[in-house]
Amino acid sequence: MLKSKTFLKKTRAGGVMKIVREHYLRDDIGCGASGCAACGGAHEGPVLEPQPLDPASSLCPQPHYLLPDTNVLLHQIDVLEDPAIRNVIVLQTVLQEVRNRSAPVYKRIRDVTNNQEKHFYTFTNEHHRETYVEQEQGENSNDRNDRAIRVAAKWYNEHLKKLSAENQLQVIFITNDRKNKEKAIEEGIPAFTCEEYIKSLTANPELIDRLACLSEEGNEIESGKIIFSEHLPLSKLQQGIKSGAYLQGTFRASRENYLEATVWVHGDTEENKEIILQGLKNLNRAIHEDIVAVELLPKSEWVAPSSVVLHDEGQNEDDMEKEEERERTLKSAVSEKMLKPTGRIVGIIKRNWRPYCGMLSKSDIKESRRHLFTPADKRIPRIRIETRQASTLEGRRIIVAVDGWPRSSRYPNGHFVKNLGEVGDKETETEVLLLEHDVPHQPFSQAILGFLPKMPWSITEQDMENREDLRHLCVCSVDPPGCTDIDDALHCRELENGNLEVGVHIADVSHFIRPGNALDQESARRGTTVYLCEKRIDMVPELLSSNLCSLRSNVDRLAFSCIWEMNDNAEILKTRFTKSVINSKASLTYAEAQMRIDSATMNDNITTSLRGLNKLAKILKKRRIEKGALTLSSPEVRFHMDSETHDPIDLQTKELRETNSMVEEFMLLANISVAKKIHEEFSEHALLRKHPAPPPSNYEILVKAAKSKNLEIKTDTAKSLADSLDRADSPIFPYLNTLLRILATRCMMQAVYFCSGMDNDFHHYGLASPIYTHFTSPIRRYADIIVHRLLAVAIGADCTYPELTDKHKLADLCKNLNFRHKMAQYAQRASVAFHTQLFFKSKGIVSEEAYILFVKKNAIVVLIPKYGLEGTVFFEEKDKPKPRLIYDDEVPSLKIEDTVFHIFDKVKVKIMLDSSNLQHQKIRMSLVEPQIPGISVPPDTSNMDMSEPERKKKKLQK
């Protein structure tokens, strides 16, 4: 049956266009109940069970299916995902509404409906002759959809009576809309709210904890006291943004200070790019990463960013007087030029909440069901949840979702989602840091693995088309020990004309990952491989990363080669690119390669090739540094693991050899050569990488720090910075130069991927190169795969596809890649921090030399070179008399009693693991030298080795 709708539409040119929409209605759409004779098996895919054996409901004891409305699907997805909830009918009307309102929830629903064990059935009610409803005159689309859902529920109940008169199968309508529920009951449809139904499942009391609490009215009455001002409606916010009264931006909470945040304003305006917010009322219930509307305060109320470190640790959750007192500590006398544009949040444009990992802070009130949850991410406020399992969840990592934040509540409300495991357990903590940094880490699905080549794999004649056979070349790879995903290999040989041929051969991953398939989409989503201390989260399945794409020795492998002809002075005479087949003659570690180069007795082909490469690399590096490339430093650490327990037993800073630099030089050269080629060929849609020059204000701290040691650092160009860092040497303080380079690294901007057609500034500041890209690591970076595809099209080795030449699609891809790379970096740091804690847990207390990196108002941040470890020494502690502190921002310096601390001063600190806060176990540092009465501690005090909980336990045992 065909229904058609006709309407007239005015075109831009002023004409009138008649539009006819056709809508087909069918009789052959199945109800989803397996064994239904009336439908005759018209349904495909997962179906409903004929005898649902779901948990017994005290409200509806007979067998039943559930039919939720849109809001239940949107807000109670955590409940629906629980294994206890099965046999659910998802209407097309509901699914379409969910799709329009929340992409993440829509994806989760699709995953649940694809899970055979859950028996979720999608019923196409909009195309079924008996369940389709037309919008009536004067009826809005919301009411029409509600009616369509009720019609479908009623049809189901009548239809199922035919299926089994004796079983009395029912369909229960689940809705939280009071009016809709009343209408359903009037029409004879069994209907309950989500809460009523879940509470009736007496065998599954834990499900109640997963209910999203949405009734804000109850909380308003209960507390009575309004803390926050009302958020303006979206229409008013949009008007205000248009008129310039409000600014739209992304809310960024502070890790150091829960009463302070910044808003990064969207758009290209240079002024008021960053707005400071101070105080709970001005933060007005925004949560990290929300899109907000901000009103600028008058200049007389502007503030300066505070240097105070404040964490929300109060137990009394609604003590506002105390909060106001803490807010006053932020405001201190500052010079006019320190003041920054300051504002307050007037409304939320888009919430960017996600499920948060953390721990339960159990309420002191006995039998209380209301508790505070403390997220692991210090930028997220604590969340109030209701749970009956508080005693079992104590000391465990859990996931909680936010439901809302009423005006009368000091904290947002949320609900329990999942128990991850014991705090401090290695598996649990790794899971937490992957979830917190949004690293996709679930195993590759069968749909993705289906696109891998079938084993045993070998190179075919078809593979050899458009490829050069370079298996005769003496190619070798140089990597860190234990590396299985070998991306790159090198060769160097003398040509008959006396010049040198140098080749960089990169794994040809784009041969195996074809555009647009499930494997390609998943690799693009992951964006990068994430290396944790003991684990690698691959971007591509292991068959590719550690086998078919890895350029292992003595096996034939497909590669993409960049080959130069150079003279002895490392000047490039010719460059060519080709797809190739190589056979690596050796997989060496940096140490092995170095040993060969230095050996007096070894003169085989591989060693000769390495020596040639090393000689050229030194010339290339010297030339690059002369141009103004920066050699910065960051203390990287390596853990030595116990082979049985896999716990860290030693911690060292990484040693860099000449061979590290050799490989790096040729990778840089290949990246630059490829960048030039793809930009020549595709000026509008080359994927490039740039490193913006930092604004001068970023360097203030570096310049001041050097000045305090009577050194001058020039920062007007990268060249002058590089030269002044080279000159900044102190014979009596050899480590000073490294410290300056570490500090200079902190001043830098983040390097980012971008599409050449969307930007004019291509310059890479750190490498002093006018153009740059990533080509050399396609096994672990998706950007390189795109660059390989562009280069393959440029040299005629592969065909193009529409997305490759769409600059807007490419710009979106770059946005995701930049996000994934940043998150991977943070996850790696978090992994190092966790393993450092494990190391010091077993090591006990140690005292080490350290250097001051930053001085704050009430603390100093120090770096311990031996361990490459950074930490904060606080001078104000709870329940201790406050010392006399004088902070001078100009120098910068901090005077404690009669001792003055400057950046780069050498101090001695005691390091221990502080486990008093299980959630945020941290390395605690206290000052040993210089000795300040009442502040410094003796080098080791063994009773402090114990965590607070353990000390209490010992007292009890006595």
Short mmCIF file of C-alpha atoms in Angstrom, two decimals, residues 261-702:
data_model
loop_
_atom_site.label_atom_id
_atom_site.label_comp_id
_atom_site.label_asym_id
_atom_site.label_seq_id
_atom_site.Cartn_x
_atom_site.Cartn_y
_atom_site.Cartn_z
CA ALA A 261 38.28 27.09 35.23
CA THR A 262 38.81 28.62 31.82
CA VAL A 263 36.57 28.85 28.78
CA TRP A 264 38.22 28.62 25.37
CA VAL A 265 36.13 30.88 23.17
CA HIS A 266 35.17 29.50 19.75
CA GLY A 267 35.87 31.59 16.66
CA ASP A 268 38.84 33.51 15.36
CA THR A 269 38.79 36.50 17.69
CA GLU A 270 42.20 37.11 19.20
CA GLU A 271 40.93 39.12 22.16
CA ASN A 272 39.14 37.30 24.99
CA LYS A 273 40.29 33.97 23.54
CA GLU A 274 40.50 32.56 27.04
CA ILE A 275 38.15 33.61 29.82
CA ILE A 276 38.78 32.85 33.47
CA LEU A 277 36.01 31.74 35.81
CA GLN A 278 36.46 31.75 39.58
CA GLY A 279 34.12 30.59 42.31
CA LEU A 280 31.37 27.96 42.32
CA LYS A 281 28.57 30.40 41.44
CA ASN A 282 30.40 31.63 38.34
CA LEU A 283 31.24 28.06 37.28
CA ASN A 284 27.46 27.48 37.57
CA ARG A 285 27.30 23.67 37.23
CA ALA A 286 29.41 23.36 34.07
CA ILE A 287 31.45 20.17 33.76
CA HIS A 288 34.78 19.76 31.92
CA GLU A 289 34.42 19.82 28.09
CA ASP A 290 30.82 21.20 28.11
CA ILE A 291 30.02 23.83 25.47
CA VAL A 292 28.90 26.88 27.46
CA ALA A 293 27.73 30.47 27.10
CA VAL A 294 29.71 33.00 29.14
CA GLU A 295 28.97 36.57 30.11
CA LEU A 296 32.02 38.78 30.61
CA LEU A 297 32.17 40.53 33.97
CA PRO A 298 32.98 44.27 34.15
CA LYS A 299 36.74 44.99 34.20
CA SER A 300 36.55 45.99 37.87
CA GLU A 301 35.71 42.34 38.68
CA TRP A 302 38.44 40.74 36.57
CA VAL A 303 40.85 38.41 38.36
CA ALA A 304 44.24 36.82 37.77
CA PRO A 305 44.78 33.05 37.50
CA SER A 306 45.48 31.87 41.02
CA SER A 307 48.68 30.03 41.96
CA VAL A 308 46.97 28.22 44.83
CA VAL A 309 46.50 24.46 44.66
CA LEU A 310 43.02 23.53 45.98
CA HIS A 311 41.40 20.08 45.88
CA ASP A 312 37.81 19.42 46.89
CA GLU A 313 38.22 17.08 49.85
CA GLY A 314 35.44 18.23 52.17
CA GLN A 315 33.25 15.52 53.63
CA ASN A 316 30.29 17.77 54.37
CA GLU A 317 28.79 18.00 50.96
CA ASP A 318 26.68 21.15 51.21
CA ASP A 319 28.80 23.42 53.39
CA MET A 320 28.64 26.57 51.28
CA GLU A 321 30.12 28.93 53.90
CA LYS A 322 33.37 27.01 53.81
CA GLU A 323 33.39 27.19 49.99
CA GLU A 324 32.98 30.98 50.10
CA GLU A 325 35.88 31.25 52.54
CA ARG A 326 38.08 29.17 50.20
CA GLU A 327 37.05 31.36 47.26
CA ARG A 328 38.37 34.40 49.12
CA THR A 329 41.82 32.77 49.38
CA LEU A 330 42.02 32.85 45.57
CA LYS A 331 41.76 36.60 45.42
CA SER A 332 45.08 38.20 46.24
CA ALA A 333 46.58 41.55 45.36
CA VAL A 334 48.01 41.35 41.85
CA SER A 335 49.36 43.86 39.38
CA GLU A 336 47.02 45.25 36.73
CA LYS A 337 48.75 43.39 33.88
CA MET A 338 48.14 40.00 35.50
CA LEU A 339 44.35 40.43 35.28
CA LYS A 340 42.63 38.34 32.65
CA PRO A 341 39.14 38.60 31.10
CA THR A 342 36.81 37.07 33.67
CA GLY A 343 33.26 35.84 33.28
CA ARG A 344 30.41 33.74 34.57
CA ILE A 345 28.44 30.93 32.95
CA VAL A 346 24.88 31.87 32.03
CA GLY A 347 23.87 28.65 30.28
CA ILE A 348 24.91 25.30 28.82
CA ILE A 349 24.74 24.91 25.05
CA LYS A 350 25.77 21.25 24.94
CA ARG A 351 26.62 18.80 27.68
CA ASN A 352 29.62 16.60 26.92
CA TRP A 353 29.25 14.16 29.78
CA ARG A 354 30.75 10.69 29.57
CA PRO A 355 30.83 7.77 32.02
CA TYR A 356 33.44 8.57 34.72
CA CYS A 357 35.79 6.16 36.52
CA GLY A 358 36.51 6.68 40.19
CA MET A 359 35.73 5.56 43.71
CA LEU A 360 32.91 5.76 46.22
CA SER A 361 33.36 7.99 49.26
CA LYS A 362 30.99 6.17 51.59
CA SER A 363 28.65 8.35 53.63
CA ASP A 364 29.31 8.56 57.39
CA ILE A 365 25.57 8.17 58.04
CA LYS A 366 24.81 4.52 58.82
CA GLU A 367 22.35 2.78 56.47
CA SER A 368 22.52 5.80 54.11
CA ARG A 369 21.94 5.04 50.44
CA ARG A 370 23.25 8.40 49.27
CA HIS A 371 26.99 8.62 48.81
CA LEU A 372 29.51 10.79 47.03
CA PHE A 373 31.54 9.40 44.16
CA THR A 374 35.00 10.90 43.57
CA PRO A 375 36.12 10.73 39.92
CA ALA A 376 39.71 9.78 39.10
CA ASP A 377 39.91 12.87 36.86
CA LYS A 378 40.38 15.81 39.20
CA ARG A 379 38.69 18.15 36.72
CA ILE A 380 35.33 16.43 37.28
CA PRO A 381 33.28 17.38 40.37
CA ARG A 382 32.18 14.74 42.84
CA ILE A 383 28.87 13.08 41.96
CA ARG A 384 26.08 12.13 44.34
CA ILE A 385 24.71 8.64 43.72
CA GLU A 386 22.23 6.32 45.42
CA THR A 387 23.35 2.75 45.94
CA ARG A 388 22.54 -0.21 48.17
CA GLN A 389 25.91 -1.84 47.60
CA ALA A 390 28.12 0.83 49.19
CA SER A 391 29.95 -1.61 51.46
CA THR A 392 30.87 -3.94 48.55
CA LEU A 393 31.89 -1.02 46.31
CA GLU A 394 34.22 0.54 48.88
CA GLY A 395 37.86 0.28 47.80
CA ARG A 396 36.89 -0.57 44.23
CA ARG A 397 37.08 1.35 40.98
CA ILE A 398 33.60 1.96 39.60
CA ILE A 399 32.00 3.77 36.66
CA VAL A 400 29.29 6.38 37.27
CA ALA A 401 27.21 8.39 34.78
CA VAL A 402 25.90 11.92 35.47
CA ASP A 403 22.12 12.45 35.21
CA GLY A 404 21.69 16.12 36.06
CA TRP A 405 22.71 18.95 38.36
CA PRO A 406 19.85 20.69 40.20
CA ARG A 407 20.22 24.34 41.28
CA SER A 408 19.91 23.41 44.93
CA SER A 409 22.65 20.78 44.95
CA ARG A 410 26.34 21.37 45.62
CA TYR A 411 27.13 18.31 43.45
CA PRO A 412 25.60 16.74 40.33
CA ASN A 413 23.41 13.63 40.64
CA GLY A 414 24.31 10.38 38.91
CA HIS A 415 23.93 6.62 38.95
CA PHE A 416 26.19 3.58 39.27
CA VAL A 417 27.06 1.86 35.96
CA LYS A 418 29.76 -0.78 36.50
CA ASN A 419 32.21 -2.25 38.98
CA LEU A 420 35.69 -2.41 37.39
CA GLY A 421 37.69 -4.14 40.13
CA GLU A 422 39.99 -3.68 43.10
CA VAL A 423 41.81 -0.35 43.38
CA GLY A 424 45.57 -0.69 42.86
CA ASP A 425 45.16 -3.92 40.87
CA LYS A 426 47.23 -3.64 37.70
CA GLU A 427 44.50 -4.85 35.32
CA THR A 428 41.87 -2.60 36.91
CA GLU A 429 44.09 0.50 36.88
CA THR A 430 45.05 -0.09 33.24
CA GLU A 431 41.35 -0.39 32.33
CA VAL A 432 40.67 2.87 34.22
CA LEU A 433 43.38 4.83 32.45
CA LEU A 434 42.25 3.55 29.04
CA LEU A 435 38.62 4.48 29.77
CA GLU A 436 39.55 7.86 31.25
CA HIS A 437 41.60 8.79 28.19
CA ASP A 438 38.96 7.47 25.80
CA VAL A 439 41.37 4.97 24.23
CA PRO A 440 39.38 2.44 22.13
CA HIS A 441 40.71 -0.89 23.41
CA GLN A 442 38.05 -3.54 22.89
CA PRO A 443 39.20 -6.57 20.85
CA PHE A 444 38.77 -6.27 17.08
CA SER A 445 35.37 -7.67 16.06
CA GLN A 446 34.90 -10.52 13.57
CA ALA A 447 33.51 -8.01 11.03
CA ILE A 448 36.85 -6.18 11.15
CA LEU A 449 39.04 -9.29 11.21
CA GLY A 450 37.17 -10.54 8.15
CA PHE A 451 39.08 -7.99 6.03
CA LEU A 452 42.49 -9.44 6.91
CA PRO A 453 44.32 -11.53 4.32
CA LYS A 454 43.89 -15.29 4.62
CA MET A 455 46.86 -17.22 5.98
CA PRO A 456 49.27 -18.55 4.80
CA TRP A 457 49.97 -15.32 2.95
CA SER A 458 52.50 -14.84 0.18
CA ILE A 459 53.30 -12.19 -2.40
CA THR A 460 51.41 -12.83 -5.65
CA GLU A 461 52.10 -11.70 -9.22
CA GLN A 462 49.23 -9.24 -8.87
CA ASP A 463 50.96 -7.70 -5.83
CA MET A 464 54.09 -7.18 -7.94
CA GLU A 465 52.30 -4.93 -10.44
CA ASN A 466 53.48 -1.31 -10.03
CA ARG A 467 56.20 -2.52 -7.63
CA GLU A 468 60.00 -2.65 -7.79
CA ASP A 469 61.80 -5.74 -6.60
CA LEU A 470 64.40 -4.46 -4.08
CA ARG A 471 65.03 -7.80 -2.33
CA HIS A 472 68.66 -7.74 -3.48
CA LEU A 473 69.44 -4.58 -1.44
CA CYS A 474 71.18 -4.83 1.91
CA VAL A 475 68.32 -3.43 3.97
CA CYS A 476 68.22 -3.55 7.79
CA SER A 477 66.02 -2.17 10.58
CA VAL A 478 67.09 -0.50 13.84
CA ASP A 479 64.57 -0.36 16.69
CA PRO A 480 64.21 -0.46 20.50
CA PRO A 481 64.66 -3.93 22.08
CA GLY A 482 61.54 -6.12 21.96
CA CYS A 483 59.96 -4.16 19.10
CA THR A 484 57.65 -6.36 17.02
CA ASP A 485 55.86 -3.68 14.95
CA ILE A 486 58.79 -2.71 12.72
CA ASP A 487 57.63 0.16 10.47
CA ASP A 488 60.88 1.19 8.83
CA ALA A 489 64.11 -0.16 7.39
CA LEU A 490 67.12 1.55 5.76
CA HIS A 491 69.85 0.92 3.22
CA CYS A 492 72.90 2.80 1.95
CA ARG A 493 75.19 1.75 -0.90
CA GLU A 494 77.74 3.36 -3.17
CA LEU A 495 76.73 3.89 -6.82
CA GLU A 496 79.05 3.49 -9.81
CA ASN A 497 79.19 7.29 -10.26
CA GLY A 498 80.65 7.66 -6.74
CA ASN A 499 77.45 9.02 -5.20
CA LEU A 500 75.50 7.27 -2.47
CA GLU A 501 72.04 5.73 -2.72
CA VAL A 502 70.05 5.91 0.50
CA GLY A 503 66.66 4.27 0.93
CA VAL A 504 64.02 4.51 3.61
CA HIS A 505 61.59 1.58 3.29
CA ILE A 506 58.28 1.83 5.12
CA ALA A 507 55.77 -0.98 5.70
CA ASP A 508 53.08 -0.84 3.01
CA VAL A 509 50.07 -0.94 5.36
CA SER A 510 47.75 0.76 2.86
CA HIS A 511 48.07 -2.34 0.65
CA PHE A 512 46.24 -4.38 3.31
CA ILE A 513 43.84 -1.71 4.62
CA ARG A 514 41.58 -0.64 1.79
CA PRO A 515 39.59 2.62 1.95
CA GLY A 516 36.18 2.54 3.57
CA ASN A 517 36.02 -1.06 4.80
CA ALA A 518 35.39 -1.96 8.48
CA LEU A 519 39.12 -2.43 9.14
CA ASP A 520 39.88 1.01 7.69
CA GLN A 521 37.09 2.67 9.70
CA GLU A 522 38.28 1.08 12.95
CA SER A 523 41.92 2.09 12.31
CA ALA A 524 40.77 5.66 11.58
CA ARG A 525 38.73 5.71 14.81
CA ARG A 526 41.67 4.47 16.88
CA GLY A 527 44.04 6.87 15.11
CA THR A 528 47.20 5.62 16.83
CA THR A 529 48.74 2.69 18.68
CA VAL A 530 48.99 3.41 22.41
CA TYR A 531 52.11 2.21 24.21
CA LEU A 532 51.64 1.66 27.94
CA CYS A 533 54.42 0.40 30.22
CA GLU A 534 53.52 -3.23 29.79
CA LYS A 535 50.87 -3.23 27.13
CA ARG A 536 50.37 -2.10 23.58
CA ILE A 537 46.90 -1.19 22.31
CA ASP A 538 47.28 -1.77 18.57
CA MET A 539 45.72 0.47 15.95
CA VAL A 540 45.59 -2.46 13.51
CA PRO A 541 45.09 -6.19 14.29
CA GLU A 542 48.16 -8.12 15.41
CA LEU A 543 48.35 -10.18 12.22
CA LEU A 544 49.30 -6.94 10.43
CA SER A 545 51.16 -5.06 13.19
CA SER A 546 53.49 -7.88 14.28
CA ASN A 547 53.56 -10.06 11.19
CA LEU A 548 52.52 -9.19 7.63
CA CYS A 549 53.35 -5.47 7.82
CA SER A 550 56.28 -5.73 10.22
CA LEU A 551 59.57 -5.51 8.29
CA ARG A 552 61.12 -8.49 10.06
CA SER A 553 64.43 -9.89 8.89
CA ASN A 554 64.78 -12.64 6.28
CA VAL A 555 61.18 -12.55 5.03
CA ASP A 556 59.75 -10.87 1.94
CA ARG A 557 57.66 -7.84 2.82
CA LEU A 558 55.75 -5.19 0.86
CA ALA A 559 57.09 -1.67 1.37
CA PHE A 560 56.79 1.92 0.21
CA SER A 561 60.28 3.21 -0.51
CA CYS A 562 61.72 6.69 -0.62
CA ILE A 563 65.11 6.58 -2.36
CA TRP A 564 67.60 9.43 -2.69
CA GLU A 565 70.82 9.85 -4.58
CA MET A 566 73.17 11.91 -2.41
CA ASN A 567 76.73 13.13 -2.57
CA ASP A 568 79.20 12.74 0.32
CA ASN A 569 77.97 16.04 1.75
CA ALA A 570 74.45 14.62 2.22
CA GLU A 571 73.02 16.91 -0.49
CA ILE A 572 70.06 15.36 -2.31
CA LEU A 573 70.61 15.09 -6.07
CA LYS A 574 67.56 12.96 -6.95
CA THR A 575 64.51 11.68 -5.08
CA ARG A 576 62.17 8.92 -6.17
CA PHE A 577 59.28 7.08 -4.55
CA THR A 578 58.18 3.56 -5.38
CA LYS A 579 56.12 0.71 -4.01
CA SER A 580 58.52 -2.19 -3.50
CA VAL A 581 59.27 -5.65 -2.13
CA ILE A 582 62.17 -5.88 0.30
CA ASN A 583 63.87 -8.58 2.34
CA SER A 584 65.50 -7.14 5.45
CA LYS A 585 68.90 -8.70 6.18
CA ALA A 586 68.91 -7.86 9.92
CA SER A 587 66.60 -6.57 12.69
CA LEU A 588 68.93 -4.75 15.05
CA THR A 589 68.47 -2.89 18.33
CA TYR A 590 69.98 0.59 18.72
CA ALA A 591 72.72 -0.90 20.91
CA GLU A 592 73.56 -3.66 18.40
CA ALA A 593 73.73 -1.15 15.53
CA GLN A 594 75.98 1.12 17.61
CA MET A 595 78.27 -1.81 18.42
CA ARG A 596 78.63 -2.68 14.72
CA ILE A 597 79.43 0.95 13.78
CA ASP A 598 82.06 1.20 16.55
CA SER A 599 83.57 -2.24 15.99
CA ALA A 600 87.06 -2.30 14.45
CA THR A 601 86.72 -5.86 13.17
CA MET A 602 83.29 -5.87 11.49
CA ASN A 603 83.23 -4.87 7.82
CA ASP A 604 80.30 -6.81 6.37
CA ASN A 605 77.67 -5.23 4.08
CA ILE A 606 75.22 -4.40 6.88
CA THR A 607 77.91 -2.67 8.98
CA THR A 608 79.23 -0.74 5.97
CA SER A 609 75.68 0.38 5.18
CA LEU A 610 75.16 1.50 8.81
CA ARG A 611 78.44 3.46 8.83
CA GLY A 612 77.48 5.24 5.62
CA LEU A 613 74.05 6.11 7.07
CA ASN A 614 75.55 7.32 10.33
CA LYS A 615 78.06 9.57 8.58
CA LEU A 616 75.34 11.18 6.43
CA ALA A 617 72.98 11.51 9.43
CA LYS A 618 75.54 13.56 11.35
CA ILE A 619 75.84 15.99 8.42
CA LEU A 620 72.04 16.21 8.06
CA LYS A 621 71.61 16.89 11.79
CA LYS A 622 74.28 19.59 11.83
CA ARG A 623 72.65 21.30 8.84
CA ARG A 624 69.19 21.07 10.44
CA ILE A 625 70.41 22.63 13.69
CA GLU A 626 72.14 25.43 11.75
CA LYS A 627 68.73 26.24 10.24
CA GLY A 628 67.28 26.65 13.71
CA ALA A 629 65.84 23.23 14.59
CA LEU A 630 65.41 22.77 18.32
CA THR A 631 67.02 20.03 20.37
CA LEU A 632 64.75 19.86 23.37
CA SER A 633 64.77 17.47 26.24
CA SER A 634 62.25 15.54 28.24
CA PRO A 635 63.20 13.02 30.88
CA GLU A 636 61.96 9.66 29.58
CA VAL A 637 61.95 6.72 31.92
CA ARG A 638 62.27 2.97 31.43
CA PHE A 639 61.09 0.34 33.87
CA HIS A 640 62.90 -2.93 34.36
CA MET A 641 60.24 -5.52 35.11
CA ASP A 642 60.41 -8.60 37.28
CA SER A 643 59.98 -11.48 34.81
CA GLU A 644 57.50 -13.31 37.07
CA THR A 645 55.42 -10.70 38.89
CA HIS A 646 55.76 -8.08 36.11
CA ASP A 647 56.25 -5.43 38.79
CA PRO A 648 58.81 -2.68 38.18
CA ILE A 649 62.07 -3.44 40.00
CA ASP A 650 64.19 -0.63 38.59
CA LEU A 651 63.57 2.75 37.09
CA GLN A 652 66.08 4.54 34.84
CA THR A 653 66.08 7.43 32.46
CA LYS A 654 66.40 6.26 28.84
CA GLU A 655 69.86 6.36 27.32
CA LEU A 656 70.01 7.79 23.80
CA ARG A 657 72.68 6.62 21.37
CA GLU A 658 74.04 7.94 18.09
CA THR A 659 71.98 5.30 16.28
CA ASN A 660 68.75 6.73 17.72
CA SER A 661 69.69 10.00 16.09
CA MET A 662 70.72 8.26 12.85
CA VAL A 663 67.32 6.64 12.35
CA GLU A 664 65.54 9.85 13.37
CA GLU A 665 67.41 11.94 10.76
CA PHE A 666 66.37 9.72 7.86
CA MET A 667 62.80 9.49 9.08
CA LEU A 668 62.63 13.30 9.19
CA LEU A 669 64.15 13.54 5.73
CA ALA A 670 61.65 11.02 4.31
CA ASN A 671 58.74 12.85 5.94
CA ILE A 672 59.85 16.19 4.48
CA SER A 673 60.44 14.70 0.98
CA VAL A 674 56.99 13.08 0.98
CA ALA A 675 55.33 16.25 2.29
CA LYS A 676 56.75 18.24 -0.63
CA LYS A 677 55.63 15.61 -3.14
CA ILE A 678 52.03 15.24 -1.93
CA HIS A 679 51.64 19.02 -1.62
CA GLU A 680 52.92 19.52 -5.17
CA GLU A 681 50.40 16.97 -6.38
CA PHE A 682 47.44 17.82 -4.12
CA SER A 683 47.75 21.46 -3.05
CA GLU A 684 44.23 21.49 -1.54
CA HIS A 685 44.05 18.15 0.24
CA ALA A 686 47.47 17.04 1.42
CA LEU A 687 47.52 15.80 5.02
CA LEU A 688 50.40 17.68 6.65
CA ARG A 689 51.72 18.29 10.16
CA LYS A 690 52.61 21.69 11.55
CA HIS A 691 54.07 22.96 14.78
CA PRO A 692 52.96 26.53 15.52
CA ALA A 693 55.42 28.99 17.02
CA PRO A 694 54.53 29.64 20.68
CA PRO A 695 53.22 33.10 21.60
CA PRO A 696 55.92 35.20 23.34
CA SER A 697 54.06 35.00 26.68
CA ASN A 698 54.72 31.22 26.77
CA TYR A 699 58.43 31.89 27.13
CA GLU A 700 58.15 34.25 30.13
CA ILE A 701 58.87 31.50 32.65
CA LEU A 702 61.93 30.27 30.68
#
